[in-house]
């Protein structure tokens, strides 16, 4: 797989103009580019439509939502639904809980992932292969098949419905993948750089922290964001572990929001969904290139 | 410097001494100490994963051989009953219905996701800058959507009376869709919506990763193939796809795992559908038996069988991946 060296490519490149699969100067396919462009724009619109519809519906006055034909754009937008949520104490409590669980899980995962990635990337040791295989295999364990004993474990330790309890479960979801991802980034920093620093009198660890860690910046961001996404978006474990009590993460809060009402308040639910989704969408847009690169780096390099 | 590292392995204070950079210059001691370093680095990540996933897995495996119902919940010690939970599970015809349904759902969703995902990646390579960025942004948005927010929107789109989908269908003349309930109306439309939500969320990862991989294919190889007279399609099939195969295989494997254990989508859509028995997949069935029904022993056996199923289905891909990934 020498041709797929992960570190050199312009992954997800928005800067890449020509080349790649079809030679754009000589290939007859070039003539079809206009058609493909149109197809792509239609597909983009279709793909983004549910998100547009969510925001659109959240800005509708409740009575307008039940009108036929449905209004395709909010002509007289109303922030009533958002206002109601902002006055909902449970929303703020859930937001706080979500933020706490997410930050703890991400901080711990990131630290673990750096340590694990360095071990796997920079050292040859007995059992390295076993750990690498384990990193892959662990991701195959269906978390959904474990939630019963995870629930009982937290119950036994008195951690049911607590920040550390839920964070612990999330760390298990995040760490295997982030170790894998970050390992790709560490592999990408030439070990010679560290060796040069060691020649200049740095210790091995000094060299690592002074030379490699700064170069890992994008990898750390991508890894952190991945962890943020998993923890912020996760529903199953939160749903199971938080089933009782009023300490909810935002996705679970969204659930109670719609099922508590006789007739679903669609404007409200859509506003709630928008509030949960928008921070994620913003963060994600900012880092997706780095993330895709990290995944490919992890996948292509052993 | 080294302090940061020691702080990192703080979970194992007794071991931190070994993580400090060797001060002595005697080569022998130095190498013996650095032999320990990778293991020390792995203490925190491996330890945490063991607590979070490993321990529950072992407990669950043990529980699957025990009578563990409501009585045990209230303190009665569990009784060993050998394989009884497994025979209960495996002789239940409903279990096999659920397995067949899950495998079918997984196959359809995973294959469609891969086909659409890779096709979109190839399409991305054909585009001018603006449409490409638009499509990428749309995909990224869908990828990042919290599953629960996405599900709520889909439920709203197919809402029987005021949903957009039924309105469009009735206005173009399909009168049978007036107030039709996609989720409660039939198993088939229920699973169609479930698959749609799964595919909508998972295609972006496949597309953007394959696109990143496609861009790493060496142009020189493509030019050579072109000089040899290979057309675009032939080049894609014989040159490009084999080169990005490791990425595709990894993604396919992940899709299979994810789609087989799918829980959130089914659970949430079920609350609008009502008929859980007709729409259960493995994930929701385990939940219903365990947390819902308090039958932890049987649910653990179910979960173990589910785990084995995932292993069997992905074994071949795992092996290929390990060979190619040069582990």
XYZ file of C-alpha atoms in Angstrom:
629
model
C 0.000 0.000 0.000
C 2.920 2.276 -0.634
C 0.870 4.512 -2.883
C -1.554 5.479 -0.189
C 0.745 7.197 2.239
C -1.792 8.925 4.338
C 0.163 11.919 5.393
C 0.962 13.371 2.013
C -2.422 13.648 0.376
C -4.713 16.633 0.216
C -7.449 14.791 2.028
C -10.899 16.267 1.643
C -9.115 19.004 -0.186
C -11.193 21.938 -1.200
C -8.129 23.305 -2.923
C -7.699 20.458 -5.324
C -8.819 21.467 -8.750
C -7.964 18.841 -11.304
C -6.460 15.414 -11.534
C -7.447 12.465 -9.449
C -9.646 9.846 -10.909
C -10.365 11.296 -14.306
C -7.920 13.439 -16.148
C -9.907 16.592 -16.642
C -7.925 17.941 -19.560
C -7.989 14.966 -21.862
C -10.845 12.798 -20.718
C -14.080 13.007 -22.678
C -15.783 12.911 -19.277
C -14.876 16.533 -18.969
C -17.871 17.363 -21.152
C -20.168 15.894 -18.533
C -18.911 18.092 -15.745
C -21.849 20.481 -16.051
C -24.301 17.627 -15.680
C -22.485 16.300 -12.632
C -22.453 19.760 -11.099
C -26.229 19.999 -11.397
C -26.681 16.490 -10.001
C -24.449 17.385 -7.075
C -26.349 20.563 -6.255
C -29.669 18.706 -6.302
C -28.229 16.008 -4.047
C -26.796 18.607 -1.694
C -30.204 20.253 -1.412
C -31.904 16.914 -0.768
C -29.353 15.929 1.847
C -29.550 19.175 3.737
C -33.322 19.410 3.460
C -34.258 17.722 6.756
C -31.998 20.196 8.568
C -33.565 23.106 6.727
C -36.997 21.740 7.582
C -36.088 21.471 11.245
C -35.040 25.116 11.412
C -37.975 26.203 9.282
C -40.477 24.411 11.490
C -38.890 25.726 14.662
C -39.557 29.279 13.488
C -43.227 28.683 12.693
C -46.006 29.901 14.914
C -47.718 26.753 16.192
C -50.953 27.280 14.257
C -49.067 27.719 10.987
C -47.460 24.308 11.396
C -50.842 22.667 11.040
C -51.729 24.466 7.857
C -52.054 22.858 4.479
C -50.186 23.337 2.315
C -47.153 23.384 4.617
C -45.226 26.641 4.481
C -41.903 26.103 2.787
C -40.328 29.145 4.392
C -41.111 31.000 7.612
C -42.853 34.103 6.243
C -43.653 35.527 9.651
C -40.976 33.838 11.735
C -41.721 33.437 15.388
C -39.220 32.719 18.112
C -42.019 31.712 20.431
C -40.896 28.068 20.563
C -37.348 29.066 21.478
C -38.611 31.476 24.110
C -40.584 28.712 25.747
C -37.561 26.461 25.900
C -35.427 29.191 27.412
C -37.950 29.427 30.210
C -37.833 25.689 30.807
C -35.696 24.900 33.852
C -35.289 21.289 32.773
C -33.650 22.454 29.537
C -31.007 24.425 31.427
C -30.378 21.578 33.823
C -30.024 19.157 30.922
C -27.715 21.549 29.117
C -25.529 21.758 32.202
C -25.527 17.993 32.626
C -24.705 17.421 28.960
C -21.887 19.945 29.109
C -20.427 18.370 32.248
C -20.589 14.807 30.940
C -19.168 15.815 27.566
C -16.244 17.826 28.930
C -15.233 15.180 31.433
C -15.473 12.396 28.845
C -13.538 14.368 26.229
C -10.782 15.470 28.623
C -10.177 11.962 29.930
C -10.421 10.394 26.469
C -8.021 12.850 24.928
C -5.403 12.271 27.594
C -5.769 8.491 27.280
C -5.680 8.609 23.516
C -2.451 10.596 23.406
C -0.739 8.137 25.746
C -2.055 5.128 23.846
C -1.232 6.555 20.435
C 2.346 7.354 21.449
C 2.850 3.882 22.867
C 1.584 2.247 19.686
C 3.291 4.582 17.283
C 6.694 5.180 18.832
C 7.546 1.940 20.617
C 8.094 -1.596 19.532
C 7.086 -3.806 22.415
C 5.853 -7.257 23.157
C 2.071 -7.307 22.758
C 1.868 -4.242 20.509
C 0.145 -6.219 17.806
C -2.295 -7.619 20.333
C -3.192 -4.142 21.527
C -3.695 -2.943 17.945
C -5.998 -5.846 17.222
C -7.815 -5.182 20.491
C -8.310 -1.533 19.502
C -10.095 -2.754 16.383
C -12.002 -5.560 18.037
C -13.257 -3.427 20.903
C -15.012 -1.242 18.377
C -16.891 -4.290 17.198
C -18.491 -4.902 20.549
C -22.022 -3.686 20.100
C -22.375 -1.183 22.927
C -26.089 -1.824 22.687
C -25.441 -5.419 23.692
C -23.641 -4.288 26.829
C -25.966 -1.718 28.280
C -27.650 -4.138 30.636
C -24.530 -4.983 32.578
C -23.238 -1.426 32.250
C -26.466 -0.278 33.845
C -26.034 -2.824 36.626
C -22.367 -1.913 37.085
C -23.135 1.785 37.582
C -26.073 0.847 39.786
C -23.780 -1.241 41.986
C -21.261 1.587 42.311
C -23.903 4.200 43.028
C -22.999 6.039 39.831
C -26.335 5.700 38.068
C -27.466 9.078 36.772
C -24.206 10.832 37.678
C -21.704 12.749 35.586
C -18.730 10.437 36.287
C -20.858 7.352 35.647
C -22.090 8.352 32.229
C -18.707 9.865 31.312
C -17.010 6.570 32.116
C -19.253 4.748 29.658
C -18.578 7.405 27.016
C -14.831 7.101 27.490
C -15.197 3.436 26.559
C -16.959 4.479 23.366
C -14.492 7.214 22.478
C -11.045 5.915 23.425
C -10.610 2.953 21.040
C -11.391 5.005 17.982
C -9.425 8.064 19.063
C -6.329 6.003 19.865
C -6.570 4.628 16.339
C -7.095 8.055 14.847
C -4.378 9.795 16.817
C -1.921 7.013 16.075
C -2.225 7.974 12.415
C -1.277 11.531 13.288
C 1.682 10.512 15.467
C 2.896 8.223 12.678
C 2.813 11.263 10.447
C 5.398 13.138 12.497
C 8.827 11.828 11.437
C 10.607 10.263 14.354
C 13.836 11.801 12.978
C 12.641 15.184 14.215
C 12.575 13.855 17.749
C 15.917 12.164 17.295
C 17.437 15.437 16.163
C 16.109 17.131 19.286
C 17.553 14.349 21.394
C 20.914 14.895 19.740
C 20.638 18.496 20.866
C 20.303 17.328 24.424
C 16.574 16.822 24.906
C 15.415 13.782 26.776
C 13.166 11.438 24.880
C 10.118 12.912 26.569
C 11.350 16.439 26.219
C 11.790 15.819 22.537
C 8.325 14.402 22.264
C 6.623 17.268 24.046
C 8.662 20.002 22.397
C 8.685 18.646 18.875
C 5.892 16.193 18.265
C 3.049 17.496 20.422
C 2.963 20.926 18.721
C 2.795 19.177 15.359
C -0.105 17.043 16.578
C -2.326 20.110 16.948
C -4.754 19.258 14.145
C -4.887 15.647 15.282
C -5.712 16.640 18.825
C -8.431 18.991 17.625
C -9.927 16.323 15.385
C -9.776 13.769 18.171
C -11.306 16.129 20.684
C -14.115 17.029 18.327
C -14.797 13.394 17.609
C -15.126 12.787 21.331
C -17.345 15.826 21.721
C -19.629 14.564 18.968
C -19.943 11.087 20.436
C -20.675 12.317 23.935
C -22.946 15.202 22.948
C -24.992 13.171 20.466
C -25.136 9.859 22.309
C -28.613 8.689 23.137
C -28.769 4.969 23.962
C -26.615 4.825 27.076
C -27.922 8.107 28.396
C -31.467 6.883 27.858
C -30.779 3.633 29.715
C -28.626 5.023 32.512
C -30.674 8.149 33.140
C -34.055 6.457 32.851
C -34.966 7.591 36.334
C -34.457 10.999 37.882
C -34.417 14.395 36.278
C -30.739 14.601 35.375
C -30.878 14.307 31.613
C -28.556 14.886 28.711
C -29.997 17.032 25.953
C -30.899 14.143 23.599
C -32.823 12.436 26.410
C -34.435 15.744 27.286
C -35.647 16.002 23.673
C -37.372 12.660 24.165
C -39.297 13.627 27.282
C -40.160 16.892 25.610
C -42.273 15.248 22.955
C -43.685 12.314 24.888
C -44.944 14.373 27.814
C -47.405 16.203 25.653
C -50.698 14.843 24.469
C -50.464 16.358 21.032
C -46.824 16.802 20.094
C -45.804 20.442 20.042
C -43.899 20.228 16.786
C -42.632 23.791 16.782
C -41.251 23.202 20.269
C -39.590 19.891 19.427
C -38.073 21.355 16.294
C -36.745 24.326 18.259
C -35.296 21.919 20.832
C -33.692 19.820 18.105
C -32.230 22.956 16.548
C -30.743 24.017 19.869
C -29.154 20.596 20.362
C -27.867 20.407 16.800
C -26.549 23.874 16.017
C -23.455 23.883 18.262
C -22.484 20.508 16.848
C -23.008 21.614 13.265
C -20.872 24.701 13.768
C -17.977 22.852 15.401
C -18.130 20.092 12.867
C -18.050 22.285 9.804
C -14.860 23.840 11.167
C -12.912 20.622 11.550
C -14.293 18.052 9.142
C -11.282 18.083 6.825
C -8.908 17.265 9.628
C -11.234 14.576 10.879
C -11.591 12.825 7.551
C -7.825 12.947 7.177
C -7.383 11.375 10.572
C -9.742 8.545 9.821
C -8.042 7.728 6.570
C -4.630 7.966 8.193
C -5.762 5.501 10.823
C -7.285 3.171 8.287
C -4.481 3.081 5.767
C -1.569 2.878 8.110
C -1.297 -0.208 10.302
C 8.223 17.968 30.195
C 8.228 14.693 31.978
C 5.919 16.099 34.637
C 3.116 16.211 32.147
C 3.618 12.614 31.391
C 3.735 11.549 35.001
C 0.513 13.436 35.562
C -0.933 11.414 32.735
C -0.294 8.106 34.365
C -1.410 9.471 37.696
C -4.002 6.737 37.872
C -1.181 4.357 38.674
C 1.008 6.270 41.121
C 3.152 3.292 41.956
C 4.293 3.111 38.370
C 5.048 6.751 37.619
C 8.624 6.451 38.768
C 9.377 4.303 35.764
C 7.909 6.863 33.385
C 10.360 9.554 34.389
C 13.080 10.068 31.821
C 16.115 8.040 32.741
C 18.687 10.269 34.352
C 21.488 7.793 34.335
C 23.495 7.401 31.212
C 24.339 3.774 31.758
C 22.924 2.222 28.632
C 21.826 -0.968 30.291
C 19.582 0.607 32.878
C 18.242 3.038 30.372
C 17.058 0.398 27.964
C 15.565 -1.700 30.696
C 13.571 1.282 31.875
C 12.391 2.353 28.459
C 11.185 -1.186 27.903
C 8.549 -0.410 30.494
C 7.531 2.921 28.997
C 5.009 1.734 26.385
C 3.223 -0.361 28.983
C 3.020 2.588 31.340
C 1.619 4.727 28.567
C -1.055 2.133 27.975
C -2.168 1.897 31.602
C -4.705 4.699 31.415
C -6.352 3.983 28.025
C -6.404 0.210 28.467
C -7.510 0.484 32.075
C -10.402 2.784 31.288
C -11.633 0.651 28.408
C -11.407 -2.414 30.619
C -13.551 -0.779 33.295
C -16.039 0.705 30.870
C -16.418 -2.198 28.444
C -14.363 -5.178 29.573
C -15.726 -5.587 33.069
C -19.398 -5.276 32.027
C -18.740 -7.738 29.237
C -17.320 -10.345 31.611
C -20.132 -9.726 34.103
C -22.673 -10.070 31.372
C -21.153 -13.289 30.124
C -21.335 -14.707 33.656
C -24.893 -13.452 34.091
C -25.949 -15.239 30.933
C -25.433 -18.544 32.755
C -27.449 -17.474 35.780
C -31.045 -17.178 36.744
C -31.184 -13.413 37.049
C -34.653 -11.956 37.201
C -36.582 -9.627 39.425
C -35.987 -11.700 42.590
C -32.223 -11.336 42.141
C -32.704 -7.617 41.635
C -34.000 -7.509 45.168
C -31.048 -9.300 46.652
C -31.566 -13.022 46.158
C -28.266 -14.544 45.085
C -28.308 -15.647 41.454
C -28.440 -19.349 40.737
C -26.293 -21.081 38.165
C -28.483 -22.637 35.551
C -25.970 -23.576 32.871
C -27.172 -23.095 29.338
C -30.838 -22.691 30.188
C -30.939 -18.997 29.209
C -29.399 -19.868 25.878
C -31.878 -22.646 25.178
C -34.696 -20.271 26.135
C -33.384 -17.745 23.652
C -32.532 -20.132 20.843
C -35.748 -22.150 20.989
C -37.918 -19.050 20.868
C -39.165 -18.645 17.322
C -39.598 -14.904 17.840
C -35.847 -14.622 18.476
C -35.160 -16.032 15.018
C -37.631 -13.635 13.470
C -35.782 -10.774 15.128
C -32.388 -12.118 14.013
C -33.555 -12.501 10.415
C -35.048 -9.026 10.486
C -31.872 -7.511 11.969
C -29.594 -9.209 9.466
C -31.817 -8.150 6.580
C -32.038 -4.583 7.851
C -28.287 -4.481 8.363
C -27.562 -5.913 4.903
C -29.843 -3.489 3.101
C -28.722 -0.419 5.048
C -24.994 -1.218 4.989
C -24.897 -2.093 1.283
C -26.957 0.944 0.266
C -24.817 3.167 2.476
C -21.616 1.892 0.869
C -22.911 2.123 -2.697
C -24.322 5.612 -2.279
C -21.348 6.723 -0.191
C -18.650 5.622 -2.636
C -20.675 6.838 -5.620
C -20.885 10.277 -4.042
C -17.132 10.227 -3.379
C -16.454 9.533 -7.051
C -18.970 12.220 -7.959
C -17.170 14.708 -5.711
C -14.062 14.239 -7.825
C -15.917 15.247 -10.964
C -17.159 18.580 -9.710
C -16.229 22.207 -9.986
C -15.312 23.880 -6.744
C -18.657 25.420 -5.766
C -20.896 22.358 -6.199
C -18.271 20.228 -4.527
C -18.128 22.435 -1.465
C -21.939 22.605 -1.358
C -22.267 18.837 -1.443
C -19.523 18.419 1.132
C -21.153 20.903 3.469
C -24.551 19.222 3.119
C -23.017 15.846 3.915
C -21.063 17.183 6.844
C -24.203 18.761 8.282
C -26.079 15.469 8.068
C -23.134 13.634 9.586
C -22.967 15.947 12.560
C -26.701 16.040 13.288
C -27.385 14.511 16.681
C -29.260 11.288 15.892
C -32.120 12.233 18.124
C -32.630 15.613 16.487
C -32.495 13.919 13.077
C -35.040 11.327 14.139
C -37.389 13.965 15.450
C -37.266 15.752 12.105
C -37.899 12.556 10.161
C -40.844 11.738 12.406
C -42.199 15.207 11.712
C -41.657 14.863 7.962
C -43.746 11.676 7.847
C -46.304 12.810 10.409
C -49.638 11.464 9.092
C -51.742 14.632 9.000
C -49.400 17.594 8.811
C -46.199 15.974 7.557
C -44.588 17.252 4.388
C -44.214 13.835 2.765
C -47.901 12.944 2.817
C -48.802 16.421 1.640
C -46.492 16.127 -1.368
C -47.719 12.641 -2.199
C -51.403 13.580 -1.979
C -50.892 16.745 -3.995
C -49.361 14.802 -6.859
C -52.350 12.469 -6.828
C -51.554 9.610 -4.482
C -54.777 9.920 -2.500
C -54.023 6.763 -0.499
C -51.403 8.738 1.429
C -53.926 11.127 2.952
C -53.215 10.799 6.704
C -51.228 7.621 6.045
C -49.053 6.604 8.976
C -45.674 5.521 7.691
C -44.545 4.290 11.060
C -47.681 2.539 12.308
C -49.153 1.648 8.925
C -46.957 -1.301 8.027
C -43.660 -2.947 8.965
C -42.321 -2.220 5.517
C -42.823 1.530 5.606
C -41.558 1.564 9.194
C -38.300 -0.086 8.187
C -38.053 2.024 5.055
C -38.081 5.171 7.187
C -35.686 3.609 9.708
C -33.282 2.620 6.916
C -33.565 6.063 5.363
C -32.559 7.757 8.613
C -29.679 5.311 9.083
C -28.419 5.780 5.521
C -28.840 9.554 5.630
C -26.588 9.759 8.701
C -23.972 7.209 7.715
C -23.345 8.008 4.050
C -21.343 11.179 4.846
C -18.640 9.300 6.753
C -18.283 6.833 3.886
C -18.260 9.536 1.228
C -15.824 11.907 2.887
C -13.416 9.164 3.946
C -13.443 7.508 0.515
C -13.055 10.908 -1.097
C -10.027 11.611 1.074
C -8.628 8.221 0.077
C -9.392 8.800 -3.612
C -7.406 12.010 -3.529
C -4.381 10.129 -2.328
C -4.321 7.886 -5.357
C -1.196 8.738 -7.289
C -1.997 10.609 -10.491
C 0.937 8.954 -12.259
C -0.732 5.551 -11.971
C -3.919 6.932 -13.459
C -2.069 8.529 -16.310
C -0.264 5.301 -17.015
C -3.576 3.456 -17.070
C -5.012 6.069 -19.367
C -2.086 5.765 -21.760
C -2.761 2.051 -21.809
C -6.221 2.904 -23.038
C -8.274 2.398 -19.911
C -11.438 4.513 -19.818
C -12.725 6.249 -16.726
C -14.869 3.346 -15.578
C -12.109 0.774 -16.124
C -9.636 2.954 -14.270
C -12.061 3.268 -11.383
C -12.704 -0.470 -11.202
C -9.228 -1.839 -11.847
C -6.922 0.836 -10.455
C -8.600 3.169 -8.028
C -10.944 0.906 -6.081
C -8.268 -1.726 -5.373
C -5.974 0.985 -4.059
C -8.542 2.437 -1.682
C -9.855 -1.003 -0.779
C -8.524 -0.963 2.809
C -10.516 2.178 3.535
C -13.641 0.765 1.895
C -13.366 -2.502 3.784
C -12.922 -0.761 7.100
C -15.928 1.447 6.436
C -18.050 -1.485 5.323
C -17.128 -3.400 8.436
C -18.020 -0.457 10.648
C -21.330 -0.039 8.824
C -22.193 -3.691 9.376
C -21.442 -3.399 13.072
C -23.367 -0.182 13.447
C -26.380 -1.271 11.443
C -26.668 -4.630 13.138
C -26.862 -3.150 16.595
C -28.989 -0.172 15.610
C -30.990 0.912 18.642
C -31.699 4.621 18.763
C -33.508 4.849 15.442
C -35.722 1.838 16.085
C -36.453 2.758 19.687
C -37.443 6.325 18.847
C -39.479 5.466 15.767
C -41.233 2.711 17.729
C -42.706 5.264 20.070
C -44.623 6.656 17.101
C -45.424 3.241 15.717
C -46.854 1.429 18.716
C -46.332 -2.146 17.583
C -42.959 -3.109 19.029
C -43.339 -6.809 18.374
C -43.506 -6.261 14.634
C -40.638 -3.786 14.576
C -38.116 -5.070 17.128
C -34.522 -5.538 16.032
C -31.858 -7.133 18.236
C -30.974 -3.928 20.082
C -34.506 -3.070 21.127
C -35.284 -6.724 21.854
C -32.368 -6.936 24.302
C -33.556 -3.715 25.908
C -37.136 -4.904 26.188
C -36.124 -8.242 27.716
C -33.583 -6.798 30.130
C -34.327 -3.299 31.308
C -37.985 -3.441 30.266
C -38.825 -6.959 31.473
C -36.276 -7.295 34.267
C -35.110 -10.593 32.806
C -31.389 -9.917 32.983
C -30.189 -13.498 32.597
C -32.039 -14.120 29.356
C -31.197 -10.632 28.100
C -27.510 -11.291 28.765
C -27.681 -14.537 26.812
C -29.379 -12.608 24.007
C -26.674 -9.962 24.066
C -23.951 -12.621 23.981
C -25.563 -14.227 20.957
C -25.759 -10.790 19.359
C -22.061 -10.242 19.987
C -21.225 -13.607 18.402
C -23.364 -12.701 15.416
C -21.410 -9.479 14.910
C -18.132 -11.394 15.151
C -19.257 -14.010 12.624
C -20.510 -11.401 10.179
C -17.379 -9.292 10.347
C -14.726 -11.979 10.804
C -13.782 -12.157 7.161
C -13.433 -8.398 6.858
C -11.441 -8.202 10.053
C -8.971 -10.757 8.739
C -8.586 -9.052 5.385
C -8.188 -5.730 7.090
C -5.518 -7.013 9.414
C -3.545 -8.496 6.564
C -3.800 -5.362 4.477
C -3.410 -2.986 7.359
C -0.028 -4.622 7.950
C -0.643 -4.893 11.662
